[in-house]
Every structure is written in C-alpha cells, then in structure tokens.
C-alpha cells in the first residue's frame, strides 16, 4: 500500500469511528431515561413522542430531525444533562405536505422547558416561518422548569415568545395545530388555545391556567385535573379545544384528517426530477478528509461527493492562482436543483482576490435567485501589512455584506475551522442561513487555540516585563497547552451543538441528503429580490 493510500485509509477509519460515536450518542436522545421512563409512560397509557411522530408522518417517509444535539452536558446546576434538549423538533410529511413537528419529551422532567428547550423550540418556529411550514405541536409539558425561571420567563426569546410566534404565523396563514397528549399548565395551556385547531385526549390531556394545587391554594376549591381542564371540559364547555378523542392513536388519526384538507405546497425553483448520483460516495469523502481540521484540503474533492454526476461548473477557475482559489465558487446540481457554491479551499485562509471573487459570485446568485451552499473550512482572512494596504478589511466586509443581504435560501455546512470573521463571510448562524450543519471535523471559535494562546501569552509576557518579573517558561508552556485544549473543546461540535449554535452534527454519509432536503424545504417560499446596499469596490 502506497503512502497516499495509507493516509486515505487512516482518514477513512478515523471518520468512520467518529461518525459511529456520533450515532451512538444520538441513542441517548432517542431513549431518554431508559427503561424506567419507558415503563412510567406505559403505566400512563402513553407512547413515546417519537413513536407518535412515526405514526403521524406518511408511511415510508423520513423525519428530518433538527437540533438533536441540544442540551448534552449543558451544565445547568439544577439539571446538567438534557439529551435532546427536552424537545423533539423536525420536519415530516403529512399527506405529502412538509410540516414542522414539535414534540415535548415527557420522559425528561415531565416535558418542562429549560432555557435550551425554549431556544430549540424558537429555532424550529423560525425555520417554519421562513419556509412556510405548518406547525404541529404534540404537547405534553409541565410548563417552565421552575428552578430556572429567571432564564426562561419574561424576556424576548423566552416562554411567551412561543405563543407570540404561533399567533404571528397563524396571522400569516401558516397553520398551527396542537395535539395535547398530557398536561398543559399555566402559560403552556395557550399551546392548546392558540392553535388554529386543537385536539385533546380523554383522561390524558389537561389544560388550565392553574392546576388543582394552585386552585386549592388560591381559592380553597377542591377539584380534580379532569374536571378542571380535561378534554371534555374544553370540547364541551369552554370551547378552548376543537376535537375530542379517546386515545393517542385516535388523536394522531384526527390530526392527519385535518391536515388532509390543507392545500398542496408549492416549490419555487426549477428542478429536474431525473438526476445522476455522484460518481463518488461518502467513503471517498471520508478518505480525502484529514483528521486534523487545520490540514489543507482540495474542496473540489468534497464537492464531487455531493454534486449530481460529481459535476461542478466553476466560476473564475483560473483567477489569481494561489490566492483567488482559496475560495471555490460555481454551480452544481443537487438532486436536480441548481445550487450556487461558495467553498473554502486549501488551508481556507481568505485572500483579497478570493474575497472579491466570492462577493461577485454571491451577488450573481442573488440576482439570478440561485440558492447558496456555503462549505466552511476557513480559519479567517489573511493578515499583514500587504493585505491590509491592499484592502482585505474592505473586501472581506464586502463579502460579509453580500452574505447578509442576499435573499436566496442559504445553507452553511461546516467541515473544518470556522473562526473569526470567516464565520461571518461564510454565512454563520448570525447571517440567517436556513440551516447550519456541522461535521465532526468542525471547530467554531473566535480564533484557533494556538492563536489565542499566542496572543494571551504575549500579553502576559509584556505585563511581566513592565512589572520587572521573570517569566516561568514551564508555566508558559502549560498555559499554551491549556488554551489549545480549551479552544478545541469549546469549538467542538458536541459543545456548539449542545448550545444550539447549529441545527445538527451530520455524518459524512448523511450530508448530501440532509443538505438537499434543506433546500427543498427552503424553496417552499418564493425568493425575494436581493438589494445589496453600498459596496466599497
């Protein structure tokens, strides 16, 4: 076996192990609380929420799950580990219509909302609004997790924003449906009352502004949960709910009946139904990807593994060799859809010429309404006197402006370093991509650990020099190592995913399908005209 073949085999085996670890980790979110919680649900006559989702979506279709990495080892004092963030979110087809589905994970502290749960819920609502997707809430929640109420109540983006978003989407014609399969208390009751249509299950579902204990405390009235806010109360007396069913299975069937009457969804792009598969599969993608995120790559080797027929129509392929090709631009067909590409290449360092080219390309794609896939593998923009005098700040800012103002659907796929201003110019979360997906190779921090260590060490050495103190070289070496470890840990996709900086870590074999499906969802909405403002050409 040649040295090159050995390296490729090492790469492949490394990423295979990493992806297997990721898939095993997801299992904890699929089975929160293990057998004990499964038995508790069974005693209540309930099915796990993921099972209800499987029953709801069209047979043979896939659930496009989002945010599954949320909450892992998040470190709340009161609850340090929340697999899946206490909520299941994702898109499923119901009678052929893409719907955003929210399912409270009642096996996690009775489906209560932590700050990370709220963030995940709001993220899914934002995607639904941007893509025009009806929302289905499978509601079984004790409301806000009270020990963390300070981080979950009263501010923008907190508990009340869920209901604000529901009403605003409803006003825009984006349907909101609720199937209540458990308790919905206090503010949580509004998820039943604010739905366009809601369903409650006899002797399983409850909705009230105050539960029996609070009623007893407030006015001395003794009443059961069933008589205070059960399904019969809100379907026969209060009118707060629209449909009464006796079982979860009947509730899911009723949901499907209701959604059957909704109009079909449109697709706002041209697409070839017949398309070629890539000539190269995920095995090639894993083999060509170094395990060290900071090793250079030829991103064309990545593109050929996801593009139909492995074909890239490259833009300005010969421009400024050695500098202009630190970003590759062009178009591919992705499952029959035309998609623009902006991809970090080599070490990913962005030179002036690459920034100019990327800006031009994004403007062109905005003008002809071609969706954009940003493949991010960049540690940042090039620095130094020559670059600053040449205008790297100006041209980098143009790249940021173009990314911010282009109105086409954008997806960011992070396959390596994701640092500093390159995170902005390459469409990080702050730049409103429809979806952000990371791989196990991604590292998202303000700068690389080595750089941060060098800067902070330099400052420390200067401070000691001013004070006339000696430098302990052993401690400095230890400090450098600590900074590298810290930044690698804080930029690792497990941690960024736990905090919901992205919509999920995806394996190399999932990438083509996941990205293509994201564009399909984004193109349920017409693409507006792009207006870019004042560039500093």
Coordinates of N, CA and C in Angstrom, one line a residue, residues 11 17 38 42 46 51 74 168-169 184 196 257 267 298 306 338 366 426 438 443 496:
X11 N -7.5 8.1 7.3 CA -8.6 9.1 7.3 C -10.0 8.5 7.4
X17 N -15.0 5.9 12.7 CA -15.1 5.8 14.2 C -15.8 7.0 14.8
X38 N -39.6 4.5 30.2 CA -40.5 3.8 29.2 C -41.6 3.1 30.0
X42 N -45.7 3.8 29.9 CA -46.6 2.7 29.6 C -47.7 2.6 30.7
X46 N -49.4 5.9 27.6 CA -48.8 6.8 26.6 C -47.7 6.1 25.8
X51 N -42.5 7.8 18.8 CA -43.4 6.8 18.2 C -44.7 7.5 17.7
X74 N -25.0 20.2 29.3 CA -25.1 21.6 29.1 C -24.6 22.4 30.4
X168 N -48.4 35.0 15.3 CA -47.9 35.7 14.1 C -47.9 34.8 12.9
X169 N -47.5 33.6 13.1 CA -47.5 32.6 11.9 C -49.0 32.4 11.5
X184 N -51.0 20.5 30.2 CA -50.6 21.8 29.6 C -51.0 22.9 30.6
X196 N -54.7 26.9 15.6 CA -55.8 27.0 14.6 C -56.9 25.9 14.8
X257 N -56.4 13.7 9.5 CA -57.6 14.1 8.8 C -57.7 15.6 8.5
X267 N -43.4 24.7 -5.0 CA -41.9 24.6 -5.0 C -41.4 25.7 -5.9
X298 N -8.4 19.9 -0.7 CA -8.9 20.4 -2.0 C -10.4 20.2 -2.0
X306 N -20.9 15.2 -3.4 CA -22.3 15.6 -3.1 C -23.0 16.0 -4.4
X338 N -30.6 23.5 -9.0 CA -29.4 24.3 -9.2 C -29.0 25.0 -7.9
X366 N -27.6 36.0 -6.1 CA -28.7 36.8 -5.6 C -29.6 37.3 -6.8
X426 N -18.6 33.6 5.6 CA -19.0 32.3 5.1 C -20.4 31.8 5.7
X438 N -23.1 20.9 11.0 CA -21.6 20.7 11.3 C -21.3 19.3 11.1
X443 N -14.8 23.2 13.9 CA -14.3 23.8 15.1 C -14.7 25.3 15.0
X496 N -20.8 23.0 20.7 CA -21.6 24.0 19.9 C -23.0 23.5 19.6

